[in-house]
Amino acid sequence: MPPPSDAEERAAPTAGTASRLLRAWEGRGPLACALWPLSWVMRAGVAARHAAHRVGLLRSERLPVPVLVVGNLVAGGAGKTPAVLAAVRALQARGWRPGIVSRGYARNPSAPPVLLVDTDTPARDAGDEPLLLRLRTRVPVAVGRDRAAAGRLLLARHPGTDVLVCDDGLQHLRLARDAQLLVFDERGTGNGWLLPAGPLREPMPHGPLDVAGRVPTRVLYNAAAPTTALPGQRLQTGLAGAAALAEWWAGRPASATQLAELVRRSRREPLLAAAGTARPGRFFAMLERAGLAIRPLPLPDHHGYATLPWPAGTPEVLLTEKDAVKLRPERLGTTRAWVLPLDSALDEATATWLHDTLARAARPAP
């Protein structure tokens, strides 16, 4: 395999900083132990916020349609976006008309605080994942730090929407919800400690998740097998194929035939693969399992692509969808960029539970 390029070497330290923290959360070594006292501050804050909502000091807003929240208890990306895509598809297959609300992480501070995302909204204003969700699902998407306000805007502009899927809103208690999908990946809960000593955003739940007084919840594992003691189902994911960047922007589906052609070409010369995600190694491993020979280029999560991170004259590059939303085809010159999307699906039992739970929660229009 060829040695890494200068661009790869420049990107590696930045991406490596996050990787070192993720590795520290896997065990209870010196760094995690040094941060452990601060995790009790986090625990106290979480407990106080939940208590304030229970006694009514802080209020949750209930919107006029059922709300599903897809989130995780761990920091660092566990696969929420594939789970949101799978949930939207499952709901559409059962006759629902979903919309999506999201915070829109790392949005431009000068963008409107609440924004309806369209297919031509810049990623810097929408956020990477919300624009990706809009392009992939073609359902209404609204972003805002206040998810309830984002939901109100979406429903006002798209009154036919009859269910909202909230991307990464598990800890956003201001938005009342009727069902939750809790996503874990191969890391499980890491060392079991709260931030910043470990990956947990809040303590793990104890006892059954579906009991009176709790929001109905199901667990999804974006991993080969369960990684916590909580019972759950595997999120079914895999490469959908490959599409040229221009075709992907036009909404054309990825092609298994094109993926097979890339596999053949990579055997002659490994292809550069770029990933600006929380866990780029997951993308690279998936490419290798598909038979691709690659030169990995890990980039920081939410990498902005202000400049192209690969050498001028690079003939071809493989991209995640999260990277593709920040790269218009005309920027790439002679480099041929290929997007390799993920397909994801819920198992039948989870999809049926989701439909039944939200149907019970559906409220008639006032």
XYZ file of C-alpha atoms in Angstrom:
366
model
C 0.000 0.000 0.000
C 1.407 3.476 -0.839
C 2.653 5.638 2.043
C 0.241 8.297 3.360
C 0.239 11.612 1.537
C 1.160 14.927 3.157
C -2.556 15.724 3.432
C -3.184 12.459 5.252
C -0.356 13.121 7.678
C -1.597 16.670 8.372
C -5.123 15.417 9.094
C -4.091 12.524 11.318
C -3.097 14.498 14.472
C -6.389 16.439 14.483
C -8.460 13.302 14.078
C -6.174 11.551 16.574
C -7.045 13.933 19.422
C -10.639 12.729 19.439
C -9.459 9.146 19.019
C -7.280 9.386 22.127
C -10.238 10.551 24.190
C -12.405 7.747 22.820
C -9.679 5.256 23.741
C -9.460 6.696 27.272
C -13.179 6.030 27.703
C -12.702 2.342 26.924
C -11.011 1.697 30.283
C -10.315 3.230 33.662
C -6.755 4.350 33.080
C -4.918 7.427 34.383
C -6.727 9.989 32.212
C -10.196 8.603 32.966
C -9.413 8.389 36.694
C -8.136 11.973 36.732
C -11.425 13.136 35.202
C -13.616 10.910 37.372
C -14.412 13.552 40.065
C -15.824 15.808 37.337
C -18.216 13.054 36.273
C -20.043 13.539 39.581
C -20.687 17.153 38.620
C -22.241 15.829 35.404
C -24.291 13.285 37.356
C -25.603 15.983 39.698
C -26.545 18.226 36.790
C -28.432 15.445 35.007
C -30.286 14.499 38.196
C -31.225 18.133 38.874
C -32.559 18.624 35.349
C -34.703 15.485 35.499
C -36.011 16.453 38.955
C -36.906 19.953 37.742
C -38.998 18.445 34.943
C -40.683 15.968 37.298
C -41.847 18.659 39.744
C -42.784 21.158 37.037
C -40.037 23.748 37.504
C -39.053 23.039 33.916
C -41.747 22.158 31.416
C -41.827 19.895 28.397
C -43.753 21.041 25.350
C -46.104 18.552 23.733
C -46.633 19.017 20.012
C -49.911 18.116 18.259
C -48.466 14.983 16.602
C -46.674 11.958 18.085
C -42.928 12.355 18.601
C -40.248 9.665 18.315
C -36.819 10.506 19.726
C -33.775 8.657 18.387
C -30.720 9.145 20.569
C -27.923 7.585 22.524
C -26.485 7.659 26.009
C -22.871 7.805 24.860
C -20.879 10.589 23.231
C -18.871 10.093 20.089
C -21.364 8.882 17.504
C -23.161 5.555 17.917
C -25.097 5.417 14.654
C -28.101 7.665 15.222
C -28.321 8.819 11.603
C -28.760 5.278 10.178
C -31.340 4.640 12.909
C -33.271 7.797 11.959
C -33.225 6.759 8.295
C -34.472 3.288 9.217
C -37.238 4.679 11.441
C -38.440 7.100 8.756
C -38.599 4.309 6.185
C -40.441 1.983 8.561
C -43.009 4.685 9.340
C -43.511 5.547 5.665
C -44.049 1.869 4.866
C -46.882 1.853 7.423
C -48.646 4.915 6.064
C -47.181 7.680 8.228
C -46.049 11.065 6.852
C -42.968 11.837 8.958
C -40.906 14.965 9.414
C -37.509 15.236 11.103
C -36.279 17.739 13.684
C -32.668 18.060 14.766
C -30.397 20.447 16.603
C -28.041 20.783 13.651
C -24.708 20.413 15.397
C -21.935 22.907 14.486
C -24.263 25.146 12.467
C -23.191 28.621 11.420
C -23.965 30.938 14.396
C -25.298 33.556 11.958
C -27.889 31.135 10.517
C -31.509 31.558 11.692
C -31.986 29.918 15.116
C -34.786 27.770 13.676
C -34.530 26.787 10.028
C -36.450 24.645 7.569
C -33.849 22.671 5.607
C -34.117 22.311 1.841
C -31.963 20.280 -0.513
C -29.972 23.394 -1.464
C -29.457 24.685 2.095
C -25.701 24.957 2.765
C -24.413 22.332 5.190
C -22.869 25.099 7.304
C -26.386 26.482 7.955
C -28.269 23.187 8.258
C -25.668 20.965 9.904
C -24.160 17.882 8.287
C -26.637 15.258 9.446
C -29.864 17.274 8.902
C -28.903 18.061 5.302
C -27.968 14.421 4.762
C -31.342 13.329 6.182
C -33.166 15.812 3.931
C -31.347 14.584 0.839
C -31.795 10.900 1.640
C -35.420 10.888 2.811
C -36.890 13.910 0.965
C -39.177 14.455 3.981
C -39.442 17.864 5.723
C -36.520 18.635 8.052
C -36.219 21.523 10.529
C -33.265 22.394 12.746
C -32.873 24.428 15.901
C -31.381 24.230 19.354
C -34.986 24.378 20.605
C -36.387 21.206 19.029
C -39.943 22.083 20.043
C -39.687 25.367 18.125
C -38.223 23.471 15.157
C -41.162 21.078 15.324
C -43.677 23.933 15.389
C -42.071 25.510 12.314
C -42.070 22.212 10.427
C -45.725 21.510 11.225
C -46.739 25.048 10.234
C -45.014 24.747 6.840
C -45.952 21.085 6.271
C -49.359 20.574 7.935
C -49.733 17.105 6.414
C -46.954 15.782 8.657
C -48.438 13.369 11.204
C -45.358 12.220 13.160
C -42.034 13.823 14.082
C -38.740 11.955 14.358
C -36.271 13.828 16.560
C -32.638 13.172 15.679
C -30.428 13.095 18.787
C -32.864 14.557 21.309
C -32.679 12.051 24.152
C -31.379 14.618 26.650
C -33.547 17.463 25.277
C -36.345 17.114 27.821
C -38.047 20.322 26.677
C -39.585 18.278 23.862
C -42.160 15.775 25.116
C -41.936 12.426 23.388
C -44.119 9.351 22.923
C -41.465 6.762 22.025
C -37.688 6.459 22.067
C -35.109 4.438 20.174
C -31.883 4.136 22.163
C -28.823 3.370 19.997
C -25.568 1.706 21.084
C -22.600 0.728 18.945
C -19.735 -1.731 19.449
C -18.391 0.331 22.380
C -21.434 -0.292 24.566
C -21.070 2.021 27.563
C -17.260 2.054 27.530
C -15.882 2.273 31.057
C -19.362 2.952 32.449
C -18.518 6.441 33.711
C -20.218 9.733 32.902
C -18.601 12.553 30.949
C -15.845 13.657 30.989
C -14.331 10.528 32.598
C -16.351 8.207 30.367
C -18.684 8.328 27.377
C -22.048 8.335 29.180
C -24.189 11.460 28.886
C -26.451 10.239 31.681
C -26.620 7.138 33.902
C -27.726 3.866 32.378
C -31.400 3.009 33.022
C -32.147 0.239 35.488
C -35.003 -2.234 35.208
C -37.464 -2.716 32.324
C -37.666 0.139 29.831
C -41.393 -0.304 29.135
C -43.049 0.330 32.495
C -45.663 2.809 33.684
C -44.221 6.278 34.087
C -41.457 5.766 31.539
C -41.444 6.744 27.894
C -41.813 3.533 25.838
C -38.286 2.704 24.678
C -36.578 0.129 22.502
C -32.824 -0.481 22.188
C -31.002 -0.801 18.860
C -27.458 -2.117 18.507
C -25.412 -0.709 15.644
C -23.061 -3.644 16.172
C -22.809 -7.343 15.389
C -24.183 -8.293 18.827
C -25.607 -6.562 21.944
C -22.970 -4.567 23.817
C -24.870 -3.776 27.036
C -27.122 -5.722 29.386
C -30.202 -4.021 27.908
C -32.267 -6.289 25.632
C -32.504 -4.994 22.084
C -32.357 -5.682 18.374
C -29.600 -5.259 15.805
C -29.882 -2.288 13.448
C -29.487 -3.809 10.012
C -26.915 -1.766 8.058
C -24.742 -2.231 4.990
C -23.340 -0.418 1.983
C -26.067 0.465 -0.501
C -23.599 0.662 -3.386
C -21.758 3.621 -4.898
C -22.823 6.753 -6.754
C -20.890 9.525 -8.462
C -21.052 12.691 -6.371
C -23.145 14.573 -8.964
C -25.604 11.677 -9.215
C -25.876 11.474 -5.429
C -26.709 15.190 -5.224
C -29.383 14.636 -7.890
C -31.042 12.011 -5.697
C -30.159 9.008 -7.821
C -29.738 5.712 -5.939
C -26.383 4.100 -5.320
C -25.478 1.214 -7.609
C -24.155 -2.193 -6.591
C -22.705 -2.500 -10.103
C -20.690 0.693 -9.626
C -19.445 -0.557 -6.255
C -18.275 -3.792 -7.893
C -16.405 -1.770 -10.530
C -14.671 0.266 -7.806
C -13.645 -2.961 -6.079
C -12.050 -4.167 -9.323
C -10.206 -0.869 -9.868
C -8.946 -0.764 -6.283
C -7.178 -4.090 -6.773
C -4.924 -2.393 -9.321
C -4.372 0.750 -7.216
C -5.832 1.334 -3.714
C -8.356 4.190 -3.672
C -8.224 7.146 -1.291
C -11.113 7.009 1.216
C -11.941 10.118 3.285
C -14.159 10.176 6.369
C -14.862 13.185 8.590
C -16.974 11.326 11.134
C -16.787 10.548 14.839
C -15.520 7.041 14.064
C -13.901 7.028 10.610
C -12.472 3.564 11.195
C -15.992 2.150 11.043
C -16.393 3.444 7.476
C -12.967 2.205 6.420
C -13.632 -1.257 7.856
C -16.943 -1.442 5.990
C -15.198 -0.587 2.717
C -12.588 -3.270 3.301
C -15.267 -5.857 4.118
C -16.851 -5.001 0.764
C -13.549 -5.925 -0.922
C -12.155 -2.430 -1.545
C -8.431 -1.769 -1.213
C -8.154 1.718 0.285
C -5.791 4.406 1.550
C -7.622 5.746 4.621
C -7.774 9.509 5.182
C -9.338 10.083 8.639
C -10.569 13.634 9.198
C -12.004 15.390 12.260
C -15.713 14.919 12.908
C -17.752 17.597 11.071
C -14.709 18.500 8.943
C -15.646 21.656 7.034
C -13.827 21.074 3.709
C -12.842 24.750 3.424
C -9.991 23.322 1.350
C -9.750 19.877 -0.169
C -7.753 17.610 2.176
C -6.207 15.396 -0.502
C -3.346 16.220 -2.898
C -4.122 18.005 -6.157
C -4.411 15.520 -8.972
C -5.872 12.717 -6.843
C -7.738 10.689 -9.489
C -10.503 9.211 -7.316
C -11.782 9.495 -3.753
C -14.404 7.566 -1.782
C -16.648 9.573 0.568
C -19.199 9.090 3.300
C -22.524 10.842 2.800
C -21.714 13.083 5.753
C -18.698 14.365 3.810
C -20.555 14.533 0.496
C -23.066 17.106 1.801
C -20.199 19.614 2.073
C -18.738 18.982 -1.391
C -20.424 20.229 -4.536
C -19.187 18.356 -7.638
C -17.816 21.480 -9.323
C -15.266 21.942 -6.515
C -13.433 18.716 -7.266
C -11.916 19.528 -10.655
C -10.572 16.369 -12.273
C -10.960 14.229 -9.136
C -13.786 11.707 -9.451
C -15.632 11.442 -6.150
C -17.782 8.470 -5.239
C -20.329 8.462 -2.418
C -20.903 5.170 -0.602
C -24.189 5.471 1.308
C -25.373 3.152 4.040
C -28.702 1.379 3.876
C -30.357 0.641 7.208
C -33.538 -1.077 8.328
C -35.413 -1.897 11.517
C -36.317 -5.475 12.290
C -40.007 -6.279 11.858
C -40.743 -6.522 15.593
C -39.266 -3.083 16.333
C -41.011 -1.504 13.338
C -44.367 -2.946 14.433
C -43.822 -1.808 18.034
C -42.975 1.669 16.780
C -46.116 1.917 14.662
C -48.381 0.620 17.435
C -46.863 2.878 20.101
C -47.157 6.024 18.001
C -50.667 5.115 16.838
C -51.776 4.918 20.478
C -50.226 8.325 21.101
C -51.789 10.009 18.062
C -53.976 12.907 19.088
C -56.873 14.297 17.060
C -56.355 17.715 15.541
C -57.861 20.521 17.684
